[in-house]
JSON list of C-alpha atoms in Angstrom, two decimals:
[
{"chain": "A", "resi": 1, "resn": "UNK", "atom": "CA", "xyz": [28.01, -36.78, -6.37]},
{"chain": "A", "resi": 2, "resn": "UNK", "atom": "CA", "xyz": [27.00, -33.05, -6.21]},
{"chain": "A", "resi": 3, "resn": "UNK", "atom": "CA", "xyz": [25.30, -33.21, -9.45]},
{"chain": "A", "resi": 4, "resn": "UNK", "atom": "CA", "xyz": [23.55, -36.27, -9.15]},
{"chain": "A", "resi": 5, "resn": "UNK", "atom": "CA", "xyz": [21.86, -34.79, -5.79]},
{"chain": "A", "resi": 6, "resn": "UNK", "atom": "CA", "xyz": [20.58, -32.19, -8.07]},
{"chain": "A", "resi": 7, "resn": "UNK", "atom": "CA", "xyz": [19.37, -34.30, -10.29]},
{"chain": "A", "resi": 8, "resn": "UNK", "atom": "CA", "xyz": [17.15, -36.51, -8.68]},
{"chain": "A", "resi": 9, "resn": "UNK", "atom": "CA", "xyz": [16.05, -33.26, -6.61]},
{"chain": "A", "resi": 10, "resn": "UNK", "atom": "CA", "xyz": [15.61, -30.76, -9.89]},
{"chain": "A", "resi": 11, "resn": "UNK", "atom": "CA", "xyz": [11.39, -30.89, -9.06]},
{"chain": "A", "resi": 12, "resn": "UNK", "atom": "CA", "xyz": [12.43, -30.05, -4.88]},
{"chain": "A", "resi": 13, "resn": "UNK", "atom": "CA", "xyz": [14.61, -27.04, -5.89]},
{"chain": "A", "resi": 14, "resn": "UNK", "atom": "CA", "xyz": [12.91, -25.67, -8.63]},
{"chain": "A", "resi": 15, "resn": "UNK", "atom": "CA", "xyz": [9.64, -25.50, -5.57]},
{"chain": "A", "resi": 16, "resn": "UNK", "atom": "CA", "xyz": [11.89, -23.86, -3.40]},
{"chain": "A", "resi": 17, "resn": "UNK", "atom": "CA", "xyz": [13.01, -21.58, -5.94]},
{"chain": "A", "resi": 18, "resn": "UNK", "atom": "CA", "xyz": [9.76, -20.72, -7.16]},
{"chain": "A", "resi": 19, "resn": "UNK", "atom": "CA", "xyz": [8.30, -20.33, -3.61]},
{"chain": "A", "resi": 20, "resn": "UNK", "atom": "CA", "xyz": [10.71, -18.12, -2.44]},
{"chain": "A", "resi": 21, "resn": "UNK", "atom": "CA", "xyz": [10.78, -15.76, -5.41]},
{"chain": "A", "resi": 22, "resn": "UNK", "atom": "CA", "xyz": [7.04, -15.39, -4.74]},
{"chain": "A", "resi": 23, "resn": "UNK", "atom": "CA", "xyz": [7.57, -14.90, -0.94]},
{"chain": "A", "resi": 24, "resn": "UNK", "atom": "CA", "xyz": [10.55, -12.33, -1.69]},
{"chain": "A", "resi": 25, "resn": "UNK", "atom": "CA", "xyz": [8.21, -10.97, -3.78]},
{"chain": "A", "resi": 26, "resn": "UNK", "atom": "CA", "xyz": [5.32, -10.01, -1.52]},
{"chain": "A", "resi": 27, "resn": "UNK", "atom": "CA", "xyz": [8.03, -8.41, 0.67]},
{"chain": "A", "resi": 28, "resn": "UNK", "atom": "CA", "xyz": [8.99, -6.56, -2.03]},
{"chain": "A", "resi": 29, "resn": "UNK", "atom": "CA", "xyz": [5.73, -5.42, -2.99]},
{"chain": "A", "resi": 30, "resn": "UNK", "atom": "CA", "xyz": [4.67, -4.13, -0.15]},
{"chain": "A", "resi": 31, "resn": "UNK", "atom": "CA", "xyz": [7.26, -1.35, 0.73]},
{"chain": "A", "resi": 32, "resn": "UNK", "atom": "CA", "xyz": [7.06, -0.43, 4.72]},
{"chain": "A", "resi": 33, "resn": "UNK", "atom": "CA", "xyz": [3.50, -0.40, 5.00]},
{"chain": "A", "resi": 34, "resn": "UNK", "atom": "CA", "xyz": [1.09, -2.38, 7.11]},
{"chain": "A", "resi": 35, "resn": "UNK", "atom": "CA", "xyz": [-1.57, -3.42, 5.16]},
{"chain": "A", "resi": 36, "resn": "UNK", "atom": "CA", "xyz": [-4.95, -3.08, 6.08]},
{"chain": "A", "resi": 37, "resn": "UNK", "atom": "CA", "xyz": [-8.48, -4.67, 4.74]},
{"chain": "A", "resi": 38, "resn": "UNK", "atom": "CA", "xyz": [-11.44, -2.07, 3.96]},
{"chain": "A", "resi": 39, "resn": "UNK", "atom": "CA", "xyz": [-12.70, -2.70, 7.85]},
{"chain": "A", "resi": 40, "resn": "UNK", "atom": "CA", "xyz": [-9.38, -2.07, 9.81]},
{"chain": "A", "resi": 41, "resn": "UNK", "atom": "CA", "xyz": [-9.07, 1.47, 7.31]},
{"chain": "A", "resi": 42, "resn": "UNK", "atom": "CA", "xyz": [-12.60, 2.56, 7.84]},
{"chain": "A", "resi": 43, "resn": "UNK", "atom": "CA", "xyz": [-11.92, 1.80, 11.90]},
{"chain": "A", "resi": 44, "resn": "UNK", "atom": "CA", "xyz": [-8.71, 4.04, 11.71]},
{"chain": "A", "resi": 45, "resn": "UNK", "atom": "CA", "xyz": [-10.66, 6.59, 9.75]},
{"chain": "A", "resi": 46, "resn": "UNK", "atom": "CA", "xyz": [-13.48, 6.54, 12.10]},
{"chain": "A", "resi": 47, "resn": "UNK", "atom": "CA", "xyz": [-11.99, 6.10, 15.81]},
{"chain": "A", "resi": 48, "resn": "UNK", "atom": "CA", "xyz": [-8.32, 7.07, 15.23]},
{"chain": "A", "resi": 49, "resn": "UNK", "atom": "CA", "xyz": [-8.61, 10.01, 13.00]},
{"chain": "A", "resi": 50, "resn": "UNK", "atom": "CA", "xyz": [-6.67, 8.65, 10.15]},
{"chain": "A", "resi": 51, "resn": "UNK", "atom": "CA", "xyz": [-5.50, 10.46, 7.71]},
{"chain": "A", "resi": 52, "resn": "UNK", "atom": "CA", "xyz": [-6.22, 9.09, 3.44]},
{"chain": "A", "resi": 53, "resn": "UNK", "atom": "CA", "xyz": [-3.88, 9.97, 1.74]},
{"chain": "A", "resi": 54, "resn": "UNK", "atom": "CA", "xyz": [-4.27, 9.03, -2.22]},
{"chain": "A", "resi": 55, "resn": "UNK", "atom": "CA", "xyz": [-1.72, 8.53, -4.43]},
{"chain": "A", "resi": 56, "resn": "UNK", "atom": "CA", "xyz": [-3.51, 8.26, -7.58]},
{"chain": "A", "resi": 57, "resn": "UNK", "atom": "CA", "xyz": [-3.09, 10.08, -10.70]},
{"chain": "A", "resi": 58, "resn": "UNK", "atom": "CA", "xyz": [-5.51, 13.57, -10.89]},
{"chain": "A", "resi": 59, "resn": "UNK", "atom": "CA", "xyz": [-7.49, 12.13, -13.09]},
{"chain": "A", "resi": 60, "resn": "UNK", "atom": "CA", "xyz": [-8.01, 8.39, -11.27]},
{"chain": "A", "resi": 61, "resn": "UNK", "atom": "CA", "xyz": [-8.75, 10.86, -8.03]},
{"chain": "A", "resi": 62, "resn": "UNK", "atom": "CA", "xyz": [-11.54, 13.17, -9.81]},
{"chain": "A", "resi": 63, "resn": "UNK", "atom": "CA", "xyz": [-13.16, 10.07, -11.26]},
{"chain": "A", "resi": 64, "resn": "UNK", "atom": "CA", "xyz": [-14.07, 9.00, -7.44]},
{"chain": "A", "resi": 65, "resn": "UNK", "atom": "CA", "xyz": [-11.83, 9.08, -4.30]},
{"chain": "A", "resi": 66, "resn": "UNK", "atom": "CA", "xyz": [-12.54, 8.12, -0.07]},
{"chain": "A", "resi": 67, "resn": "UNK", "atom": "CA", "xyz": [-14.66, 11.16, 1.15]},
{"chain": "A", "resi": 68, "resn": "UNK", "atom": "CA", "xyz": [-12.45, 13.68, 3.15]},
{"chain": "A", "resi": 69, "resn": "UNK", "atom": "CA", "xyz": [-8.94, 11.96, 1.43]},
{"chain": "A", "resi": 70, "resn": "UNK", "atom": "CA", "xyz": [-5.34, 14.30, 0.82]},
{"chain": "A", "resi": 71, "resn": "UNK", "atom": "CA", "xyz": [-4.92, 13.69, -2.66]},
{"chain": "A", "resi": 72, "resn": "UNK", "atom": "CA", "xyz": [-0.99, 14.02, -3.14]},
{"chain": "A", "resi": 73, "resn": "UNK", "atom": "CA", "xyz": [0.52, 11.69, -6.40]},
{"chain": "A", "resi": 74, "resn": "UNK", "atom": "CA", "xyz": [2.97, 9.25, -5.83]},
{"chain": "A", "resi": 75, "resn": "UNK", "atom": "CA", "xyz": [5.60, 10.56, -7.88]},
{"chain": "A", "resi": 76, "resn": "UNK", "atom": "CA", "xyz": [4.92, 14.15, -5.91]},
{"chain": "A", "resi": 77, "resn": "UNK", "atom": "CA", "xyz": [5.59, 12.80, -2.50]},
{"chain": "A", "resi": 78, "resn": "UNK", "atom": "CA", "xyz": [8.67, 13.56, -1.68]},
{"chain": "A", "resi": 79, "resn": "UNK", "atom": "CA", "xyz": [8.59, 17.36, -2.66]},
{"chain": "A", "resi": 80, "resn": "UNK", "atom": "CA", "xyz": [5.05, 17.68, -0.95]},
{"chain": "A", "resi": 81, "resn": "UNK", "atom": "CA", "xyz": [6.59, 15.94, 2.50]},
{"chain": "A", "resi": 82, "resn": "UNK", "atom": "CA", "xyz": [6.07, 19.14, 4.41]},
{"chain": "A", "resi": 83, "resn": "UNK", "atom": "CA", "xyz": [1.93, 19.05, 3.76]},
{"chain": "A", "resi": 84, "resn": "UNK", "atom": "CA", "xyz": [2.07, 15.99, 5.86]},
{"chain": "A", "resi": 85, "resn": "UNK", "atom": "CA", "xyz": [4.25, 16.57, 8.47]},
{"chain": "A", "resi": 86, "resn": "UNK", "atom": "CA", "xyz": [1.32, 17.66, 10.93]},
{"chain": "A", "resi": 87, "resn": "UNK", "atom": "CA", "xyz": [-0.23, 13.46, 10.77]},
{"chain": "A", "resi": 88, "resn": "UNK", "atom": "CA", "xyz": [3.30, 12.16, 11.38]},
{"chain": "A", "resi": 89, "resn": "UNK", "atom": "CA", "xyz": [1.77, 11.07, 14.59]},
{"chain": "A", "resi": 90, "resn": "UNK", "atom": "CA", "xyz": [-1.61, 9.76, 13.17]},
{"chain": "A", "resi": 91, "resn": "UNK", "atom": "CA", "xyz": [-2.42, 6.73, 11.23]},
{"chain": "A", "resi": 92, "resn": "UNK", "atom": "CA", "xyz": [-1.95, 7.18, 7.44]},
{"chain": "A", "resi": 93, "resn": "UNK", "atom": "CA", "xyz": [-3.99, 4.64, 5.08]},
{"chain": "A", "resi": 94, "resn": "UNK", "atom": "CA", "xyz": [-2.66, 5.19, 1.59]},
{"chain": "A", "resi": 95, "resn": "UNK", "atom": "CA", "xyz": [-4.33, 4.70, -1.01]},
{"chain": "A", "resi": 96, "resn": "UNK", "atom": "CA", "xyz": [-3.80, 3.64, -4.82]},
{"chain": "A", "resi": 97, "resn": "UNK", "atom": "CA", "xyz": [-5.95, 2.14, -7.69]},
{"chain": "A", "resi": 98, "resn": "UNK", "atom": "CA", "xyz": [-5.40, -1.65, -7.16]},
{"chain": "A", "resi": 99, "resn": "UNK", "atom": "CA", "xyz": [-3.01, -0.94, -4.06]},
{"chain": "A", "resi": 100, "resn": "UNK", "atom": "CA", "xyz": [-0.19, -2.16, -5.55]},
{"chain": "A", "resi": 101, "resn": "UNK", "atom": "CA", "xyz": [2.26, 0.75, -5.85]},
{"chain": "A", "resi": 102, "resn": "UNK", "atom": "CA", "xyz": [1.31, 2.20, -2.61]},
{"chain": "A", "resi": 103, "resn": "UNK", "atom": "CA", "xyz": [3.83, 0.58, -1.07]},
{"chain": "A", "resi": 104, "resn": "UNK", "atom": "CA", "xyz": [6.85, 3.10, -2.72]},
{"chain": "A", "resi": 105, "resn": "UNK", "atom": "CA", "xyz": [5.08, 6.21, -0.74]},
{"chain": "A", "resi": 106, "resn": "UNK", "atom": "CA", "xyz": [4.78, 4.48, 2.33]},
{"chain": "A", "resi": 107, "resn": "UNK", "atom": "CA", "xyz": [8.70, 3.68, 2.22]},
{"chain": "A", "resi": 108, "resn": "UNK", "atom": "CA", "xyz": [8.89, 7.37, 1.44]},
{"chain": "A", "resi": 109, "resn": "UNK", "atom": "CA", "xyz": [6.96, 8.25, 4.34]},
{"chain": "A", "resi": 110, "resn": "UNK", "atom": "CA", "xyz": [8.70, 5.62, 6.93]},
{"chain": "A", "resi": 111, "resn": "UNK", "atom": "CA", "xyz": [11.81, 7.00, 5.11]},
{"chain": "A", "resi": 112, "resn": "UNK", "atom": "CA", "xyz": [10.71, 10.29, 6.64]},
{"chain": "A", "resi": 113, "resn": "UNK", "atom": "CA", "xyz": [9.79, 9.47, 10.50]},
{"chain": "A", "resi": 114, "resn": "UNK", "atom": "CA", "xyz": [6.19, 8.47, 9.87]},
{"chain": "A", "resi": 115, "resn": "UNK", "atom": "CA", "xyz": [5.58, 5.46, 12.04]},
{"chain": "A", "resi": 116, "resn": "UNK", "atom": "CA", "xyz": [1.59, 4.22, 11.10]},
{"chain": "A", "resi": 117, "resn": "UNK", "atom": "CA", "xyz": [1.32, 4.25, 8.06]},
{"chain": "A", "resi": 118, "resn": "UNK", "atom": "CA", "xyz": [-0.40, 1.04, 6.04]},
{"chain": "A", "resi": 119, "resn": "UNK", "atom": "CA", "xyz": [-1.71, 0.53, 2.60]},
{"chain": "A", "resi": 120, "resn": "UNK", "atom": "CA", "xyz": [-5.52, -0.44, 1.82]},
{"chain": "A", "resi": 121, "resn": "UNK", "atom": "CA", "xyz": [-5.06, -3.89, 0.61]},
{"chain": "A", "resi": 122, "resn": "UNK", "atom": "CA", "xyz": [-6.68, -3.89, -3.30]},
{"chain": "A", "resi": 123, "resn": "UNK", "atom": "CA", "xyz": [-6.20, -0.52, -2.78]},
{"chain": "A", "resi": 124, "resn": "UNK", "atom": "CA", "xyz": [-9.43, 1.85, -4.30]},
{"chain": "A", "resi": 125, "resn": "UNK", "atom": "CA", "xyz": [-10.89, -1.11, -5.77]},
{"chain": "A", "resi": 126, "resn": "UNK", "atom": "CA", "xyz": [-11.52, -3.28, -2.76]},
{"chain": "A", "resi": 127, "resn": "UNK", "atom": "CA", "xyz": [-13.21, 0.50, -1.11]},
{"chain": "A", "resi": 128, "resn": "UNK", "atom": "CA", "xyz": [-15.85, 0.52, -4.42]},
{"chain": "A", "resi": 129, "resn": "UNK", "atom": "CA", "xyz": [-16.23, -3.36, -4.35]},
{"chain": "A", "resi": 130, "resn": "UNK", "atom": "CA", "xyz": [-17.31, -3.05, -0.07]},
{"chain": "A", "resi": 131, "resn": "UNK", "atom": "CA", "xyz": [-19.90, -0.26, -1.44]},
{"chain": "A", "resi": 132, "resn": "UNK", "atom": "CA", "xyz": [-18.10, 2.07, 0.77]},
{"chain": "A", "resi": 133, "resn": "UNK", "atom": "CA", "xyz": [-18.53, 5.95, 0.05]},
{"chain": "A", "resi": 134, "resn": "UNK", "atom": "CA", "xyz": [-16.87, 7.78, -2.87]},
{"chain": "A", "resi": 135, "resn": "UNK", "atom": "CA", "xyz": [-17.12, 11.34, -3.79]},
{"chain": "A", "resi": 136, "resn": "UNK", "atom": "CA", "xyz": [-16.34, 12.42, -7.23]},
{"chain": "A", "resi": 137, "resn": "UNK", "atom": "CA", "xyz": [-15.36, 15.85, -8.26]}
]
């Protein structure tokens, strides 16, 4: 009887299966982060002092970064905590190439107290694409 329900059902469950490995997913993805389009960031920037923090590679960050940004690599987060710990009350926008990984240092961050912190959704790419400023070393 069991079997049979699955049966005539296989297209219904394989949907639900498929739409809620996508939605888990996008959960996932995002670590603890808010994110944020190119006009909420460049509000927080502007009127709430935000702090950028990018998480690029050295090399992706001297090729073009958010004027006035922390540059602090992903993977270096956690041992370079204490640099930050003076915008644990301010907003944080992080920032990575695509915004994809961004979401791994904001779950370090929330992991340690900071409470606004969001990730630039498309993450440097969606900044260049809005012709918003970049400074290049």
């Amino acid at each position: 009887m069991k079997l049979a329900f699955v049966q005539n059902n296989m297209m219904l469950i394989m949907i639900v299966v498929v739409s809620g490995s996508i939605l888990l997913w996008e959960l996932l993805s995002r670590g603890s982060g808010k994110e944020v389009g190119t006009l909420l960031a460049v509000q927080l920037i502007n009127y709430k002092d935000a702090l950028v923090l990018d998480v690029r590679e050295e090399s992706e960050y001297d090729a073009g970064h958010i004027p006035n940004s922390k540059h602090i690599p992903g993977d270096k987060i956690k041992d370079r905590i204490q640099e930050l710990e003076k915008f644990k009350d301010k907003p944080i926008v992080v920032i990575y190439r695509s915004g994809v990984r961004s979401g791994t240092a904001s779950s370090t961050l929330h992991a340690h107290g900071f409470s606004h912190v969001h990730n630039l959704t498309g993450g440097i790419d969606t900044w260049k694409q809005a012709n918003l400023p970049i400074v290049k070393k």
